[in-house]
Amino acid sequence: MKKKYMILDIAIAIIVIAWIWFFIIRPDNPEELKNNDAKNNSAAINTQTGSEPVKNILWLTTQTWFSIEHHAQWLTWPRVMAFDPAGNLAVSETKAGKVAIILKDSWAWENRIIRILSGLSDPHWLLFREVDGKQKLYVAETDKVSVYDYTDLKATGKKVLVNLPSWWRHTTRTLLWLPDGRILISIWSSCDTCIEKDDRRWSVLVMNSDWTGLRKFATWLRNSVFMTIDPKNWNILATDMWRDFLGDNIPPDEVNIIEDWWFYGWPYCYWKNVTDKVFDRTANAERICSSSIPSFVDLQAHSAPLGLTFITDAWTGWYSWSLLVAYHGSWNRSEPTGYKIVRIKLDTAWNYAWTEDFITWWIASWDVVWRPAGLLFSAEWTLYISDDKSWAIYRVAQKR
């Protein structure tokens, strides 16, 4: 009997040692997970000395002078995050049709998440704003934008501000409040490549501050799910997931500068005014592409870029004035790519300089364990990351 228990103890010890080696000691960054950014970028990838990865949460890897840890678990497809006036973190649970609040002062996992809205149609973007001395919560659903009175962790008195086209494929809607008070609303394509019957699709729309005067702002974009404002020169930037089924490396996904009255070429062209001859070989397509706006930054094809946010000088040293982009990850590439967060460095003239991995995941196979979606900085410059694969929120801080 003692011999049997001894064998069992040895077996358990072997399993524990193997687990520790596999997830903690084993070297990071296997060859197939190295930076795989778009081959079409003309600038070289920076390899920054001193940026050795350090494992923090088993499968997640970040750079030496940063820490990463769980902030919340047991959410359902968390996507967009926003802080309410009290500093609680609101999260859209898009596929569940809910909006959750993560209480900032509660550390009991089972008690710190409350649902303030449910039964919604793919709620995505959230915005808190004070109007006439009262706090309001704006929610972008797939078919409308609504506003709620927000007080004491309750959202009440729903009022629909604008109805939106909602049919098929890309169902998320994004809001961006501009410094001049106008509101941008993004509505993305219903297809991989097609001419939309409703020209409000494939567009960024704009409305006045009183939610009147709806018109097109920027057009012929395929699927720009997240937008942000550049804090240096107030440019509007958006990630865009380009079309499928042209191969592993074409066309690149993109970061674009969004301007009023600009058009970006989809479905006729991609990248730097390249005509998509699989879609249209005519002279008309060539003409359209010659006058469309080229991409600002090119990303590895099928990375599925989502959240983006700027690092200002609040993060010290090498990291200041960079752009972080979350790669949600590929679904139809022969060798999967993405599932990470990259840092895009811009030079002093605000042109693209280079890209490097900021947070990656590592595991023995391509069994995906996380898909980063939203990125949000707190007032204290802690970075929050939503993960709609493991249904979690992470937080990242710079070590001082």
Short mmCIF file of C-alpha atoms in Angstrom, two decimals:
data_model
loop_
_atom_site.label_atom_id
_atom_site.label_comp_id
_atom_site.label_asym_id
_atom_site.label_seq_id
_atom_site.Cartn_x
_atom_site.Cartn_y
_atom_site.Cartn_z
CA MET A 1 0.00 0.00 0.00
CA LYS A 2 2.83 2.39 0.92
CA LYS A 3 4.44 1.67 -2.45
CA LYS A 4 1.23 2.62 -4.27
CA TYR A 5 1.03 5.92 -2.37
CA MET A 6 4.70 6.58 -3.11
CA ILE A 7 4.11 6.05 -6.84
CA LEU A 8 1.09 8.36 -6.69
CA ASP A 9 3.12 11.05 -4.89
CA ILE A 10 5.88 10.79 -7.49
CA ALA A 11 3.35 11.06 -10.32
CA ILE A 12 1.79 14.17 -8.77
CA ALA A 13 5.23 15.72 -8.27
CA ILE A 14 6.12 15.09 -11.92
CA ILE A 15 2.87 16.73 -13.06
CA VAL A 16 3.49 19.78 -10.86
CA ILE A 17 7.09 20.15 -12.06
CA ALA A 18 6.00 19.78 -15.68
CA TRP A 19 3.30 22.43 -15.21
CA ILE A 20 5.77 24.87 -13.64
CA TRP A 21 8.28 24.32 -16.45
CA PHE A 22 5.69 24.54 -19.20
CA PHE A 23 3.96 27.70 -18.06
CA ILE A 24 6.59 29.60 -16.06
CA ILE A 25 10.19 28.51 -16.76
CA ARG A 26 10.01 27.55 -20.42
CA PRO A 27 11.42 30.38 -22.64
CA ASP A 28 8.96 32.89 -24.04
CA ASN A 29 8.28 33.85 -27.63
CA PRO A 30 8.58 30.68 -29.70
CA GLU A 31 9.54 31.39 -33.29
CA GLU A 32 6.04 31.24 -34.69
CA LEU A 33 4.79 33.90 -32.26
CA LYS A 34 7.41 36.54 -32.97
CA ASN A 35 6.34 39.94 -34.26
CA ASN A 36 4.47 39.29 -37.51
CA ASP A 37 3.66 42.82 -38.58
CA ALA A 38 2.72 43.71 -42.13
CA LYS A 39 5.47 42.86 -44.59
CA ASN A 40 4.46 45.88 -46.63
CA ASN A 41 5.65 48.40 -44.02
CA SER A 42 8.68 50.23 -45.33
CA ALA A 43 10.14 50.93 -41.89
CA ALA A 44 12.06 48.24 -40.03
CA ILE A 45 10.67 46.64 -36.88
CA ASN A 46 12.45 47.97 -33.81
CA THR A 47 14.01 45.38 -31.52
CA GLN A 48 14.59 47.75 -28.56
CA THR A 49 17.32 46.54 -26.25
CA GLY A 50 16.02 45.93 -22.76
CA SER A 51 12.49 44.96 -23.79
CA GLU A 52 12.82 41.34 -22.76
CA PRO A 53 9.41 39.75 -22.14
CA VAL A 54 8.47 38.71 -18.64
CA LYS A 55 5.64 36.30 -17.91
CA ASN A 56 2.98 37.60 -15.50
CA ILE A 57 -0.32 35.75 -16.02
CA LEU A 58 0.74 32.29 -17.19
CA TRP A 59 0.03 32.73 -20.90
CA LEU A 60 0.48 36.54 -21.12
CA THR A 61 3.82 38.21 -21.70
CA THR A 62 4.62 41.88 -21.30
CA GLN A 63 7.80 43.91 -21.23
CA THR A 64 10.16 44.12 -18.28
CA TRP A 65 9.06 47.37 -16.70
CA PHE A 66 5.33 46.62 -16.73
CA SER A 67 3.07 44.47 -14.55
CA ILE A 68 -0.15 42.82 -15.70
CA GLU A 69 -2.87 41.27 -13.56
CA HIS A 70 -6.55 40.37 -13.57
CA HIS A 71 -8.97 43.16 -12.76
CA ALA A 72 -12.25 41.27 -13.24
CA GLN A 73 -13.46 37.85 -14.34
CA TRP A 74 -16.82 36.25 -15.18
CA LEU A 75 -17.98 38.91 -17.60
CA THR A 76 -19.73 37.81 -20.81
CA TRP A 77 -18.00 38.87 -24.04
CA PRO A 78 -16.69 42.17 -22.60
CA ARG A 79 -15.87 44.75 -25.24
CA VAL A 80 -15.95 48.53 -24.70
CA MET A 81 -15.04 50.08 -21.34
CA ALA A 82 -15.75 53.51 -19.86
CA PHE A 83 -15.35 55.01 -16.39
CA ASP A 84 -18.44 56.40 -14.73
CA PRO A 85 -18.19 59.68 -12.75
CA ALA A 86 -17.37 57.78 -9.54
CA GLY A 87 -14.52 55.83 -11.14
CA ASN A 88 -16.36 52.51 -11.53
CA LEU A 89 -15.60 50.67 -14.76
CA ALA A 90 -18.55 50.14 -17.10
CA VAL A 91 -18.26 47.36 -19.69
CA SER A 92 -20.46 46.46 -22.64
CA GLU A 93 -21.17 42.71 -22.77
CA THR A 94 -22.01 42.91 -26.44
CA LYS A 95 -23.15 39.42 -27.38
CA ALA A 96 -25.02 39.05 -24.08
CA GLY A 97 -26.95 42.28 -24.67
CA LYS A 98 -25.90 43.73 -21.29
CA VAL A 99 -23.97 46.56 -19.68
CA ALA A 100 -22.05 45.76 -16.49
CA ILE A 101 -20.43 47.90 -13.81
CA ILE A 102 -17.27 46.73 -12.02
CA LEU A 103 -17.28 48.39 -8.61
CA LYS A 104 -13.97 50.07 -7.86
CA ASP A 105 -14.10 49.62 -4.06
CA SER A 106 -15.12 45.97 -3.91
CA TRP A 107 -12.54 43.20 -4.04
CA ALA A 108 -14.87 40.25 -3.61
CA TRP A 109 -15.05 38.68 -7.07
CA GLU A 110 -18.63 37.54 -6.69
CA ASN A 111 -19.93 40.92 -5.44
CA ARG A 112 -18.09 43.50 -7.50
CA ILE A 113 -19.94 43.14 -10.83
CA ILE A 114 -23.50 44.37 -11.29
CA ARG A 115 -25.57 44.49 -14.49
CA ILE A 116 -27.33 47.80 -14.99
CA LEU A 117 -28.84 47.07 -18.44
CA SER A 118 -29.96 43.91 -20.23
CA GLY A 119 -32.03 42.88 -23.23
CA LEU A 120 -30.15 45.23 -25.55
CA SER A 121 -29.29 44.63 -29.20
CA ASP A 122 -25.51 44.14 -29.38
CA PRO A 123 -24.62 47.08 -27.11
CA HIS A 124 -21.13 48.26 -27.93
CA TRP A 125 -19.98 51.81 -27.27
CA LEU A 126 -20.50 53.47 -23.90
CA LEU A 127 -20.09 57.15 -23.04
CA PHE A 128 -20.69 59.01 -19.79
CA ARG A 129 -21.34 62.72 -20.03
CA GLU A 130 -22.80 65.47 -17.87
CA VAL A 131 -25.73 67.34 -19.45
CA ASP A 132 -27.39 70.25 -17.64
CA GLY A 133 -25.91 69.12 -14.35
CA LYS A 134 -27.13 65.54 -14.71
CA GLN A 135 -25.10 62.44 -15.50
CA LYS A 136 -26.04 60.62 -18.70
CA LEU A 137 -25.02 57.25 -20.12
CA TYR A 138 -24.99 56.92 -23.91
CA VAL A 139 -25.18 53.42 -25.37
CA ALA A 140 -24.69 52.51 -29.03
CA GLU A 141 -26.66 49.40 -29.99
CA THR A 142 -26.61 47.86 -33.43
CA ASP A 143 -29.83 49.63 -34.48
CA LYS A 144 -29.83 52.84 -32.42
CA VAL A 145 -28.10 55.20 -30.03
CA SER A 146 -29.88 55.81 -26.73
CA VAL A 147 -29.30 57.93 -23.64
CA TYR A 148 -30.11 57.03 -20.03
CA ASP A 149 -30.23 58.97 -16.80
CA TYR A 150 -27.39 57.58 -14.69
CA THR A 151 -27.44 57.86 -10.92
CA ASP A 152 -26.62 55.55 -8.01
CA LEU A 153 -25.41 52.79 -10.36
CA LYS A 154 -28.74 52.74 -12.17
CA ALA A 155 -29.52 53.56 -15.81
CA THR A 156 -33.13 54.65 -16.29
CA GLY A 157 -35.38 56.67 -18.58
CA LYS A 158 -34.13 55.34 -21.91
CA LYS A 159 -34.51 57.80 -24.79
CA VAL A 160 -33.66 56.82 -28.38
CA LEU A 161 -31.61 59.58 -30.02
CA VAL A 162 -31.12 58.14 -33.51
CA ASN A 163 -32.05 54.94 -35.34
CA LEU A 164 -29.36 53.17 -37.36
CA PRO A 165 -29.26 50.54 -40.12
CA SER A 166 -28.73 47.16 -38.53
CA TRP A 167 -28.95 44.41 -41.11
CA TRP A 168 -26.27 41.71 -41.30
CA ARG A 169 -22.56 41.04 -40.67
CA HIS A 170 -20.83 43.83 -38.75
CA THR A 171 -23.17 44.84 -35.94
CA THR A 172 -21.06 46.98 -33.59
CA ARG A 173 -21.58 50.74 -33.48
CA THR A 174 -19.03 53.23 -32.20
CA LEU A 175 -19.39 56.74 -30.76
CA LEU A 176 -16.77 59.46 -30.53
CA TRP A 177 -17.45 62.87 -29.01
CA LEU A 178 -15.36 65.52 -30.78
CA PRO A 179 -13.82 68.53 -29.01
CA ASP A 180 -16.22 70.86 -30.86
CA GLY A 181 -19.23 68.99 -29.42
CA ARG A 182 -20.21 67.01 -32.51
CA ILE A 183 -20.67 63.24 -32.28
CA LEU A 184 -19.28 60.64 -34.67
CA ILE A 185 -21.15 57.35 -35.19
CA SER A 186 -19.55 54.51 -37.11
CA ILE A 187 -21.65 51.96 -39.03
CA TRP A 188 -19.76 49.24 -40.82
CA SER A 189 -20.25 47.06 -43.87
CA SER A 190 -22.81 44.29 -44.23
CA CYS A 191 -20.45 42.13 -46.31
CA ASP A 192 -16.88 41.22 -47.17
CA THR A 193 -16.95 43.09 -50.50
CA CYS A 194 -20.08 44.67 -51.98
CA ILE A 195 -21.72 47.95 -52.89
CA GLU A 196 -23.94 48.86 -49.96
CA LYS A 197 -27.60 49.59 -50.71
CA ASP A 198 -27.80 51.82 -47.63
CA ASP A 199 -25.01 54.37 -47.93
CA ARG A 200 -25.04 54.97 -44.18
CA ARG A 201 -23.21 51.66 -43.99
CA TRP A 202 -19.43 51.65 -44.69
CA SER A 203 -19.40 55.17 -43.17
CA VAL A 204 -18.60 57.35 -40.22
CA LEU A 205 -21.59 59.63 -39.64
CA VAL A 206 -21.60 62.94 -37.79
CA MET A 207 -24.32 64.70 -35.78
CA ASN A 208 -24.57 68.05 -34.05
CA SER A 209 -24.23 68.24 -30.28
CA ASP A 210 -28.05 68.23 -29.98
CA TRP A 211 -28.25 65.00 -32.01
CA THR A 212 -29.59 66.69 -35.15
CA GLY A 213 -28.18 67.10 -38.66
CA LEU A 214 -27.10 63.51 -39.31
CA ARG A 215 -24.82 63.26 -42.37
CA LYS A 216 -21.90 61.28 -43.71
CA PHE A 217 -18.47 62.29 -42.38
CA ALA A 218 -16.07 59.73 -43.90
CA THR A 219 -16.96 56.89 -46.26
CA TRP A 220 -15.87 53.68 -47.99
CA LEU A 221 -14.38 52.09 -44.89
CA ARG A 222 -15.03 48.40 -44.28
CA ASN A 223 -15.00 47.73 -40.52
CA SER A 224 -13.45 50.38 -38.28
CA VAL A 225 -14.78 49.21 -34.93
CA PHE A 226 -12.72 51.53 -32.67
CA MET A 227 -11.80 55.20 -32.99
CA THR A 228 -9.77 57.60 -30.88
CA ILE A 229 -8.47 61.18 -30.95
CA ASP A 230 -4.78 61.94 -31.25
CA PRO A 231 -3.99 64.17 -28.23
CA LYS A 232 -1.14 65.96 -30.00
CA ASN A 233 -2.78 67.30 -33.15
CA TRP A 234 -6.40 66.20 -32.64
CA ASN A 235 -6.49 63.85 -35.61
CA ILE A 236 -9.15 61.14 -35.50
CA LEU A 237 -7.64 57.67 -35.85
CA ALA A 238 -9.46 54.39 -36.46
CA THR A 239 -8.42 50.78 -36.89
CA ASP A 240 -9.88 49.02 -39.93
CA MET A 241 -10.19 45.31 -40.69
CA TRP A 242 -9.90 44.91 -44.44
CA ARG A 243 -11.36 42.20 -46.66
CA ASP A 244 -10.81 38.42 -46.54
CA PHE A 245 -9.98 35.68 -49.07
CA LEU A 246 -7.03 37.29 -50.88
CA GLY A 247 -4.38 35.27 -49.05
CA ASP A 248 -2.46 35.33 -45.80
CA ASN A 249 -0.74 38.69 -46.25
CA ILE A 250 -3.05 40.72 -48.49
CA PRO A 251 -4.59 43.12 -47.86
CA PRO A 252 -3.02 44.59 -44.72
CA ASP A 253 -5.29 45.72 -41.94
CA GLU A 254 -4.93 49.41 -41.24
CA VAL A 255 -4.87 52.38 -38.94
CA ASN A 256 -6.38 55.35 -40.76
CA ILE A 257 -6.64 59.07 -40.16
CA ILE A 258 -10.32 59.94 -40.45
CA GLU A 259 -11.17 63.32 -41.99
CA ASP A 260 -14.41 64.98 -42.99
CA TRP A 261 -15.42 64.22 -46.60
CA TRP A 262 -12.58 61.74 -47.16
CA PHE A 263 -13.22 58.34 -48.73
CA TYR A 264 -10.99 55.30 -48.27
CA GLY A 265 -11.61 53.02 -51.21
CA TRP A 266 -13.34 49.90 -49.91
CA PRO A 267 -14.45 47.68 -51.65
CA TYR A 268 -12.56 48.83 -54.76
CA CYS A 269 -9.11 49.14 -53.28
CA TYR A 270 -6.91 48.66 -50.22
CA TRP A 271 -3.56 49.65 -48.73
CA LYS A 272 -1.79 52.41 -50.70
CA ASN A 273 -4.41 52.84 -53.45
CA VAL A 274 -4.07 49.25 -54.73
CA THR A 275 -7.04 48.21 -56.88
CA ASP A 276 -8.81 45.04 -55.75
CA LYS A 277 -9.03 43.37 -59.15
CA VAL A 278 -10.75 40.34 -57.69
CA PHE A 279 -13.67 42.65 -56.96
CA ASP A 280 -13.52 45.00 -59.97
CA ARG A 281 -11.07 45.12 -62.90
CA THR A 282 -12.63 48.09 -64.70
CA ALA A 283 -11.12 51.48 -65.43
CA ASN A 284 -13.69 52.98 -63.10
CA ALA A 285 -12.19 51.03 -60.19
CA GLU A 286 -8.71 52.29 -61.11
CA ARG A 287 -10.04 55.85 -61.15
CA ILE A 288 -11.68 55.46 -57.75
CA CYS A 289 -8.55 54.00 -56.21
CA SER A 290 -6.28 56.70 -57.59
CA SER A 291 -8.17 59.31 -55.57
CA SER A 292 -8.92 57.33 -52.39
CA ILE A 293 -7.10 58.01 -49.11
CA PRO A 294 -4.21 55.58 -48.47
CA SER A 295 -3.69 53.88 -45.13
CA PHE A 296 -1.75 55.68 -42.39
CA VAL A 297 -0.20 52.58 -40.77
CA ASP A 298 -0.29 49.07 -42.25
CA LEU A 299 -0.76 46.05 -39.99
CA GLN A 300 -0.33 42.34 -40.58
CA ALA A 301 -3.25 41.09 -42.68
CA HIS A 302 -6.06 39.40 -40.70
CA SER A 303 -4.77 40.65 -37.33
CA ALA A 304 -8.26 42.10 -36.75
CA PRO A 305 -7.21 45.35 -35.03
CA LEU A 306 -9.74 46.67 -32.55
CA GLY A 307 -9.02 48.95 -29.59
CA LEU A 308 -6.47 51.72 -29.90
CA THR A 309 -5.29 54.37 -27.47
CA PHE A 310 -2.44 56.83 -27.18
CA ILE A 311 0.32 56.78 -24.58
CA THR A 312 1.29 60.37 -23.77
CA ASP A 313 4.19 61.38 -21.54
CA ALA A 314 2.40 59.84 -18.53
CA TRP A 315 4.32 56.62 -19.22
CA THR A 316 7.92 57.62 -18.82
CA GLY A 317 10.87 57.02 -21.07
CA TRP A 318 10.78 55.14 -24.34
CA TYR A 319 7.02 54.59 -24.21
CA SER A 320 5.77 58.16 -24.32
CA TRP A 321 3.83 59.34 -27.36
CA SER A 322 3.06 55.97 -28.85
CA LEU A 323 -0.11 54.26 -30.04
CA LEU A 324 -1.28 50.95 -28.59
CA VAL A 325 -3.43 48.69 -30.79
CA ALA A 326 -5.19 45.46 -29.77
CA TYR A 327 -5.02 42.66 -32.35
CA HIS A 328 -8.13 40.55 -31.80
CA GLY A 329 -6.62 37.77 -33.95
CA SER A 330 -7.23 35.98 -37.24
CA TRP A 331 -9.92 33.44 -38.07
CA ASN A 332 -9.09 32.47 -41.66
CA ARG A 333 -5.30 32.61 -42.02
CA SER A 334 -3.32 29.41 -42.69
CA GLU A 335 -0.91 30.43 -39.93
CA PRO A 336 -2.88 32.31 -37.26
CA THR A 337 -1.74 35.80 -36.35
CA GLY A 338 -2.60 38.51 -33.87
CA TYR A 339 -3.92 37.85 -30.33
CA LYS A 340 -1.63 40.54 -28.91
CA ILE A 341 -1.21 44.23 -28.26
CA VAL A 342 1.38 46.18 -30.20
CA ARG A 343 2.98 49.55 -29.69
CA ILE A 344 3.25 51.78 -32.75
CA LYS A 345 5.90 54.46 -32.41
CA LEU A 346 5.39 57.74 -34.23
CA ASP A 347 8.27 60.13 -34.94
CA THR A 348 8.42 63.80 -33.97
CA ALA A 349 6.57 64.73 -37.17
CA TRP A 350 3.85 62.22 -36.18
CA ASN A 351 4.68 59.83 -39.01
CA TYR A 352 4.89 56.05 -38.62
CA ALA A 353 8.29 54.93 -37.29
CA TRP A 354 8.05 51.27 -36.24
CA THR A 355 6.00 48.63 -34.44
CA GLU A 356 6.84 46.24 -31.60
CA ASP A 357 4.97 43.71 -29.49
CA PHE A 358 3.80 45.07 -26.16
CA ILE A 359 1.72 42.18 -24.76
CA THR A 360 1.64 38.72 -26.34
CA TRP A 361 0.26 35.33 -25.39
CA TRP A 362 2.22 32.12 -25.40
CA ILE A 363 1.06 28.54 -25.25
CA ALA A 364 2.10 25.24 -26.84
CA SER A 365 -0.36 25.46 -29.75
CA TRP A 366 -2.73 27.87 -31.42
CA ASP A 367 -5.53 27.02 -29.01
CA VAL A 368 -6.47 30.64 -28.45
CA VAL A 369 -6.73 31.65 -24.80
CA TRP A 370 -7.35 35.37 -25.17
CA ARG A 371 -8.60 37.89 -27.73
CA PRO A 372 -7.92 41.48 -26.64
CA ALA A 373 -10.60 43.94 -27.72
CA GLY A 374 -10.87 47.26 -25.87
CA LEU A 375 -8.11 49.45 -24.43
CA LEU A 376 -8.71 52.20 -21.87
CA PHE A 377 -6.44 54.29 -19.66
CA SER A 378 -7.56 55.41 -16.22
CA ALA A 379 -6.84 58.88 -14.86
CA GLU A 380 -3.87 57.28 -13.04
CA TRP A 381 -2.58 55.85 -16.34
CA THR A 382 -3.32 52.24 -15.61
CA LEU A 383 -4.18 50.46 -18.85
CA TYR A 384 -7.33 48.32 -18.86
CA ILE A 385 -7.80 45.58 -21.47
CA SER A 386 -11.03 43.75 -22.25
CA ASP A 387 -10.74 40.14 -23.40
CA ASP A 388 -13.85 38.66 -24.98
CA LYS A 389 -12.34 35.18 -25.25
CA SER A 390 -11.53 34.51 -21.58
CA TRP A 391 -14.28 36.94 -20.46
CA ALA A 392 -11.90 39.01 -18.37
CA ILE A 393 -10.54 42.50 -17.80
CA TYR A 394 -6.80 42.94 -17.23
CA ARG A 395 -4.90 45.94 -15.95
CA VAL A 396 -1.36 46.96 -16.84
CA ALA A 397 0.79 49.43 -14.93
CA GLN A 398 4.26 50.81 -15.48
CA LYS A 399 6.71 49.90 -12.75
CA ARG A 400 8.14 53.01 -11.14
#
